[in-house]
PDB file of C-alpha atoms in Angstrom:
ATOM      1  CA  MET A 109     153.846-184.590-129.322  1.00  0.00           C
ATOM      2  CA  LYS A 110     156.932-186.256-130.669  1.00  0.00           C
ATOM      3  CA  ASN A 111     157.302-183.033-132.661  1.00  0.00           C
ATOM      4  CA  PHE A 112     156.878-181.375-128.799  1.00  0.00           C
ATOM      5  CA  LEU A 113     159.827-183.306-127.476  1.00  0.00           C
ATOM      6  CA  ILE A 114     162.072-183.411-129.918  1.00  0.00           C
ATOM      7  CA  LEU A 115     161.831-179.482-129.771  1.00  0.00           C
ATOM      8  CA  LEU A 116     161.861-179.164-125.744  1.00  0.00           C
ATOM      9  CA  PHE A 117     164.901-181.537-126.266  1.00  0.00           C
ATOM     10  CA  LEU A 118     166.746-179.151-128.731  1.00  0.00           C
ATOM     11  CA  ALA A 119     166.350-176.150-126.645  1.00  0.00           C
ATOM     12  CA  PHE A 120     167.474-177.856-123.330  1.00  0.00           C
ATOM     13  CA  LEU A 121     170.293-178.956-125.517  1.00  0.00           C
ATOM     14  CA  LEU A 122     171.231-175.459-127.028  1.00  0.00           C
ATOM     15  CA  SER A 123     170.719-173.568-123.553  1.00  0.00           C
ATOM     16  CA  GLY A 124     173.358-176.148-122.010  1.00  0.00           C
ATOM     17  CA  CYS A 125     175.538-175.111-124.740  1.00  0.00           C
ATOM     18  CA  VAL A 126     175.188-171.426-124.314  1.00  0.00           C
ATOM     19  CA  ALA A 127     175.807-172.089-120.443  1.00  0.00           C
ATOM     20  CA  ALA A 128     179.020-174.156-121.324  1.00  0.00           C
ATOM     21  CA  SER A 129     180.212-171.373-123.734  1.00  0.00           C
ATOM     22  CA  ARG A 130     179.888-168.711-121.051  1.00  0.00           C
ATOM     23  CA  GLN A 131     181.485-170.635-118.411  1.00  0.00           C
ATOM     24  CA  ALA A 132     184.267-171.185-120.736  1.00  0.00           C
ATOM     25  CA  VAL A 133     184.483-167.260-121.547  1.00  0.00           C
ATOM     26  CA  GLY A 134     184.389-166.465-117.609  1.00  0.00           C
ATOM     27  CA  ALA A 135     187.409-168.890-117.209  1.00  0.00           C
ATOM     28  CA  ASN A 136     189.594-167.098-120.147  1.00  0.00           C
ATOM     29  CA  GLU A 137     188.552-164.018-118.602  1.00  0.00           C
ATOM     30  CA  GLU A 138     190.190-164.827-115.165  1.00  0.00           C
ATOM     31  CA  LEU A 139     193.273-165.582-117.163  1.00  0.00           C
ATOM     32  CA  GLU A 140     193.482-162.171-118.736  1.00  0.00           C
ATOM     33  CA  PRO A 141     195.263-159.460-116.588  1.00  0.00           C
ATOM     34  CA  THR A 142     193.193-156.825-115.157  1.00  0.00           C
ATOM     35  CA  VAL A 143     194.302-153.388-115.887  1.00  0.00           C
ATOM     36  CA  VAL A 144     193.827-150.991-113.367  1.00  0.00           C
ATOM     37  CA  PHE A 145     194.094-146.927-114.204  1.00  0.00           C
ATOM     38  CA  ARG A 146     195.986-145.088-111.536  1.00  0.00           C
ATOM     39  CA  PRO A 147     195.660-141.196-111.811  1.00  0.00           C
ATOM     40  CA  ALA A 148     198.759-139.358-112.438  1.00  0.00           C
ATOM     41  CA  ASP A 149     200.199-137.790-109.080  1.00  0.00           C
ATOM     42  CA  SER A 150     199.530-134.039-110.561  1.00  0.00           C
ATOM     43  CA  SER A 151     195.904-135.231-111.215  1.00  0.00           C
ATOM     44  CA  TYR A 152     195.468-136.452-107.780  1.00  0.00           C
ATOM     45  CA  ILE A 153     196.408-133.020-106.546  1.00  0.00           C
ATOM     46  CA  LEU A 154     194.353-131.166-108.637  1.00  0.00           C
ATOM     47  CA  SER A 155     191.306-133.056-108.125  1.00  0.00           C
ATOM     48  CA  CYS A 156     191.718-132.879-104.407  1.00  0.00           C
ATOM     49  CA  LEU A 157     192.235-128.939-104.684  1.00  0.00           C
ATOM     50  CA  GLN A 158     189.107-129.272-106.612  1.00  0.00           C
ATOM     51  CA  GLY A 159     187.148-131.124-104.020  1.00  0.00           C
ATOM     52  CA  LEU A 160     188.553-128.985-101.098  1.00  0.00           C
ATOM     53  CA  GLY A 161     187.276-125.668-102.743  1.00  0.00           C
ATOM     54  CA  SER A 162     184.877-124.676-100.819  1.00  0.00           C
ATOM     55  CA  ILE A 163     186.065-126.266 -96.942  1.00  0.00           C
ATOM     56  CA  ARG A 164     185.763-123.919 -94.272  1.00  0.00           C
ATOM     57  CA  SER A 165     188.735-122.391 -92.539  1.00  0.00           C
ATOM     58  CA  LYS A 166     187.928-124.650 -89.487  1.00  0.00           C
ATOM     59  CA  GLU A 167     187.490-127.842 -91.427  1.00  0.00           C
ATOM     60  CA  PHE A 168     190.452-126.765 -93.411  1.00  0.00           C
ATOM     61  CA  ASN A 169     192.796-126.514 -90.126  1.00  0.00           C
ATOM     62  CA  ALA A 170     191.788-129.725 -88.913  1.00  0.00           C
ATOM     63  CA  HIS A 171     192.467-131.498 -92.353  1.00  0.00           C
ATOM     64  CA  PHE A 172     196.184-129.997 -92.449  1.00  0.00           C
ATOM     65  CA  GLU A 173     196.673-131.065 -89.106  1.00  0.00           C
ATOM     66  CA  ALA A 174     196.098-134.399 -89.954  1.00  0.00           C
ATOM     67  CA  ALA A 175     197.963-134.458 -92.922  1.00  0.00           C
ATOM     68  CA  GLU A 176     200.745-133.217 -91.048  1.00  0.00           C
ATOM     69  CA  ARG A 177     200.775-135.874 -88.709  1.00  0.00           C
ATOM     70  CA  HIS A 178     200.199-138.620 -91.419  1.00  0.00           C
ATOM     71  CA  LEU A 179     203.062-137.134 -93.151  1.00  0.00           C
ATOM     72  CA  GLU A 180     205.610-138.691 -90.868  1.00  0.00           C
ATOM     73  CA  TYR A 181     204.255-142.144 -91.662  1.00  0.00           C
ATOM     74  CA  GLY A 182     205.507-141.565 -95.072  1.00  0.00           C
ATOM     75  CA  SER A 183     202.549-142.850 -97.320  1.00  0.00           C
ATOM     76  CA  ASP A 184     202.373-141.293-101.023  1.00  0.00           C
ATOM     77  CA  GLU A 185     198.683-140.699-100.757  1.00  0.00           C
ATOM     78  CA  ASP A 186     199.435-138.670 -97.515  1.00  0.00           C
ATOM     79  CA  SER A 187     202.073-136.596 -98.961  1.00  0.00           C
ATOM     80  CA  LEU A 188     200.030-135.667-102.240  1.00  0.00           C
ATOM     81  CA  ARG A 189     197.338-134.929 -99.887  1.00  0.00           C
ATOM     82  CA  PHE A 190     199.457-132.618 -97.773  1.00  0.00           C
ATOM     83  CA  ILE A 191     200.736-130.982-100.984  1.00  0.00           C
ATOM     84  CA  CYS A 192     196.935-130.627-101.937  1.00  0.00           C
ATOM     85  CA  LEU A 193     196.115-128.701 -98.783  1.00  0.00           C
ATOM     86  CA  SER A 194     199.091-126.528 -98.452  1.00  0.00           C
ATOM     87  CA  LEU A 195     198.124-125.050-102.342  1.00  0.00           C
ATOM     88  CA  ASN A 196     194.627-124.588-100.813  1.00  0.00           C
ATOM     89  CA  ILE A 197     193.561-120.775-100.636  1.00  0.00           C
ATOM     90  CA  LYS A 198     193.082-120.975 -96.928  1.00  0.00           C
ATOM     91  CA  ALA A 199     196.581-122.496 -96.466  1.00  0.00           C
ATOM     92  CA  ASN A 200     198.831-119.370 -94.651  1.00  0.00           C
ATOM     93  CA  TYR A 201     202.562-118.731 -96.410  1.00  0.00           C
ATOM     94  CA  GLU A 202     204.032-121.032 -93.864  1.00  0.00           C
ATOM     95  CA  GLN A 203     202.411-123.976 -94.828  1.00  0.00           C
ATOM     96  CA  PHE A 204     202.336-123.369 -98.415  1.00  0.00           C
ATOM     97  CA  GLN A 205     206.140-123.269 -98.122  1.00  0.00           C
ATOM     98  CA  GLN A 206     205.389-126.608 -96.213  1.00  0.00           C
ATOM     99  CA  GLY A 207     203.802-128.165 -99.109  1.00  0.00           C
ATOM    100  CA  LYS A 208     206.112-126.853-101.691  1.00  0.00           C
ATOM    101  CA  ASP A 209     209.412-128.423 -99.583  1.00  0.00           C
ATOM    102  CA  VAL A 210     207.319-131.565 -99.646  1.00  0.00           C
ATOM    103  CA  LEU A 211     206.466-131.450-103.199  1.00  0.00           C
ATOM    104  CA  GLU A 212     210.502-130.882-104.136  1.00  0.00           C
ATOM    105  CA  GLN A 213     211.032-134.145-101.496  1.00  0.00           C
ATOM    106  CA  TYR A 214     208.196-136.029-103.693  1.00  0.00           C
ATOM    107  CA  ILE A 215     209.635-135.357-106.831  1.00  0.00           C
ATOM    108  CA  GLN A 216     213.264-136.439-105.751  1.00  0.00           C
ATOM    109  CA  GLU A 217     211.806-139.710-104.550  1.00  0.00           C
ATOM    110  CA  HIS A 218     209.724-140.487-107.484  1.00  0.00           C
ATOM    111  CA  PRO A 219     211.722-140.420-110.602  1.00  0.00           C
ATOM    112  CA  ASP A 220     208.709-141.679-112.690  1.00  0.00           C
ATOM    113  CA  SER A 221     206.579-138.766-111.504  1.00  0.00           C
ATOM    114  CA  ARG A 222     209.397-136.123-112.347  1.00  0.00           C
ATOM    115  CA  GLU A 223     207.996-134.774-115.740  1.00  0.00           C
ATOM    116  CA  GLU A 224     204.905-134.378-114.846  1.00  0.00           C
ATOM    117  CA  MET A 225     205.303-132.994-110.857  1.00  0.00           C
ATOM    118  CA  ALA A 226     208.019-130.569-112.137  1.00  0.00           C
ATOM    119  CA  GLY A 227     205.474-129.036-114.042  1.00  0.00           C
ATOM    120  CA  LEU A 228     203.162-128.489-110.864  1.00  0.00           C
ATOM    121  CA  LEU A 229     206.091-127.528-109.266  1.00  0.00           C
ATOM    122  CA  GLY A 230     207.011-124.756-111.778  1.00  0.00           C
ATOM    123  CA  LEU A 231     203.769-123.229-111.225  1.00  0.00           C
ATOM    124  CA  VAL A 232     203.895-123.675-107.539  1.00  0.00           C
ATOM    125  CA  GLU A 233     207.080-121.481-107.843  1.00  0.00           C
ATOM    126  CA  ARG A 234     205.801-119.062-109.787  1.00  0.00           C
ATOM    127  CA  LEU A 235     202.491-119.027-107.475  1.00  0.00           C
ATOM    128  CA  ASP A 236     205.191-118.311-104.545  1.00  0.00           C
ATOM    129  CA  GLN A 237     207.052-115.652-106.788  1.00  0.00           C
ATOM    130  CA  ALA A 238     203.641-113.827-107.205  1.00  0.00           C
ATOM    131  CA  LYS A 239     203.028-114.021-103.329  1.00  0.00           C
ATOM    132  CA  VAL A 240     206.478-112.460-102.228  1.00  0.00           C
ATOM    133  CA  THR A 241     205.714-109.988-105.261  1.00  0.00           C
ATOM    134  CA  ARG A 242     202.334-109.131-103.674  1.00  0.00           C
ATOM    135  CA  TRP A 243     203.418-109.499-100.137  1.00  0.00           C
ATOM    136  CA  SER A 244     206.584-107.196-100.754  1.00  0.00           C
ATOM    137  CA  SER A 245     203.995-104.381-102.610  1.00  0.00           C
ATOM    138  CA  ARG A 246     201.762-104.234-100.199  1.00  0.00           C
ATOM    139  CA  LYS A 247     204.749-103.973 -97.087  1.00  0.00           C
ATOM    140  CA  LYS A 248     206.013-100.827 -99.769  1.00  0.00           C
ATOM    141  CA  MET A 249     202.234 -99.666 -99.925  1.00  0.00           C
ATOM    142  CA  LEU A 250     202.131 -99.909 -96.188  1.00  0.00           C
ATOM    143  CA  ASP A 251     205.358 -98.142 -95.781  1.00  0.00           C
ATOM    144  CA  GLU A 252     204.354 -95.051 -97.911  1.00  0.00           C
ATOM    145  CA  LYS A 253     200.867 -95.315 -96.019  1.00  0.00           C
ATOM    146  CA  GLU A 254     202.696 -94.445 -92.897  1.00  0.00           C
ATOM    147  CA  GLU A 255     204.980 -92.107 -94.594  1.00  0.00           C
ATOM    148  CA  LEU A 256     201.685 -90.216 -96.014  1.00  0.00           C
ATOM    149  CA  GLU A 257     200.091 -90.485 -92.580  1.00  0.00           C
ATOM    150  CA  ALA A 258     203.172 -88.761 -90.830  1.00  0.00           C
ATOM    151  CA  GLU A 259     203.068 -86.014 -93.556  1.00  0.00           C
ATOM    152  CA  VAL A 260     199.425 -85.623 -92.762  1.00  0.00           C
ATOM    153  CA  MET A 261     199.843 -85.382 -89.155  1.00  0.00           C
ATOM    154  CA  ARG A 262     202.828 -82.758 -89.365  1.00  0.00           C
ATOM    155  CA  LEU A 263     200.799 -80.716 -91.608  1.00  0.00           C
ATOM    156  CA  GLN A 264     197.835 -81.019 -89.423  1.00  0.00           C
ATOM    157  CA  THR A 265     199.901 -79.743 -86.760  1.00  0.00           C
ATOM    158  CA  GLU A 266     201.367 -77.151 -88.416  1.00  0.00           C
ATOM    159  CA  VAL A 267     197.980 -75.741 -89.450  1.00  0.00           C
ATOM    160  CA  GLU A 268     197.084 -75.888 -85.940  1.00  0.00           C
ATOM    161  CA  LYS A 269     199.810 -74.138 -84.983  1.00  0.00           C
ATOM    162  CA  LEU A 270     199.159 -71.512 -87.794  1.00  0.00           C
ATOM    163  CA  GLN A 271     195.581 -71.297 -86.677  1.00  0.00           C
ATOM    164  CA  GLY A 272     196.601 -70.659 -83.038  1.00  0.00           C
ATOM    165  CA  GLN A 273     199.012 -67.848 -84.172  1.00  0.00           C
ATOM    166  CA  SER A 274     196.440 -66.356 -86.477  1.00  0.00           C
ATOM    167  CA  GLU A 275     194.246 -66.204 -83.593  1.00  0.00           C
ATOM    168  CA  GLN A 276     196.967 -64.607 -81.542  1.00  0.00           C
ATOM    169  CA  ASP A 277     197.441 -62.162 -84.298  1.00  0.00           C
ATOM    170  CA  LYS A 278     193.780 -61.091 -85.025  1.00  0.00           C
ATOM    171  CA  VAL A 279     193.858 -60.271 -80.667  1.00  0.00           C
ATOM    172  CA  ARG A 280     196.879 -58.437 -81.008  1.00  0.00           C
ATOM    173  CA  ILE A 281     195.687 -56.555 -84.238  1.00  0.00           C
ATOM    174  CA  GLN A 282     192.585 -55.678 -82.365  1.00  0.00           C
ATOM    175  CA  GLU A 283     194.534 -54.562 -79.116  1.00  0.00           C
ATOM    176  CA  LEU A 284     196.581 -52.307 -81.808  1.00  0.00           C
ATOM    177  CA  ARG A 285     193.198 -51.007 -83.095  1.00  0.00           C
ATOM    178  CA  ASN A 286     192.155 -50.110 -79.837  1.00  0.00           C
ATOM    179  CA  GLN A 287     195.444 -48.323 -78.712  1.00  0.00           C
ATOM    180  CA  ILE A 288     195.417 -46.509 -82.074  1.00  0.00           C
ATOM    181  CA  GLU A 289     191.596 -45.529 -81.371  1.00  0.00           C
ATOM    182  CA  GLN A 290     192.987 -44.454 -77.639  1.00  0.00           C
ATOM    183  CA  LEU A 291     195.620 -42.530 -79.205  1.00  0.00           C
ATOM    184  CA  LYS A 292     193.304 -40.700 -81.696  1.00  0.00           C
ATOM    185  CA  ASN A 293     190.953 -39.782 -79.069  1.00  0.00           C
ATOM    186  CA  ILE A 294     193.799 -38.508 -76.639  1.00  0.00           C
ATOM    187  CA  GLU A 295     195.154 -36.636 -79.729  1.00  0.00           C
ATOM    188  CA  ASN A 296     191.580 -35.040 -80.136  1.00  0.00           C
ATOM    189  CA  ILE A 297     191.377 -34.170 -76.614  1.00  0.00           C
ATOM    190  CA  ILE A 298     194.365 -32.344 -76.651  1.00  0.00           C
ATOM    191  CA  LYS A 299     193.392 -30.299 -80.048  1.00  0.00           C
ATOM    192  CA  ASN A 300     190.245 -29.568 -78.616  1.00  0.00           C
ATOM    193  CA  ARG A 301     191.712 -28.130 -75.703  1.00  0.00           C
ATOM    194  CA  GLU A 302     194.335 -26.565 -77.186  1.00  0.00           C
ATOM    195  CA  HIS A 303     191.770 -24.904 -79.354  1.00  0.00           C
ATOM    196  CA  GLY A 304     189.582 -24.179 -76.366  1.00  0.00           C
ATOM    197  CA  SER A 305     192.249 -22.232 -75.088  1.00  0.00           C
TER     198      SER A 305
END
């Protein structure tokens, strides 16, 4: 029994030491600075784009209008969200341009993010150039299509006119054949009279 009490006493003593050491470690941890990871601004925009990938048009319009209103208050996160929405596939060209302007302004106001955001701006400008080229090509194709449609209409009118003339020519040819037949008949009648007399 004496041995049991000694063991019990040692167990209590050891558990108290462990608890005291845990408290000491806890106190030391509070003194150490906490490192908070803040994602890069461009990472925020790209993650946002990924998150909004399957958004419906109606939802997109509501989000864009809200982001546009929040943009007036000037929060960095609001600016980044606005840029993200302007890069979404559902954004029209005007919204895209607004986002590009906000991105340029953001880069000016945040020199610490300039390098990474300048890369994103480069991509946005390439996208803008591609959109303009596509728009220009589309406009050129539409102009060519209009010209071709006008040419087709002109040719159809000419074909109809020629078909009309062809019908008239057929009728005229038939009339001339009839007149020739009548003249031949008259000639035969005259010949028959001359031979009969």
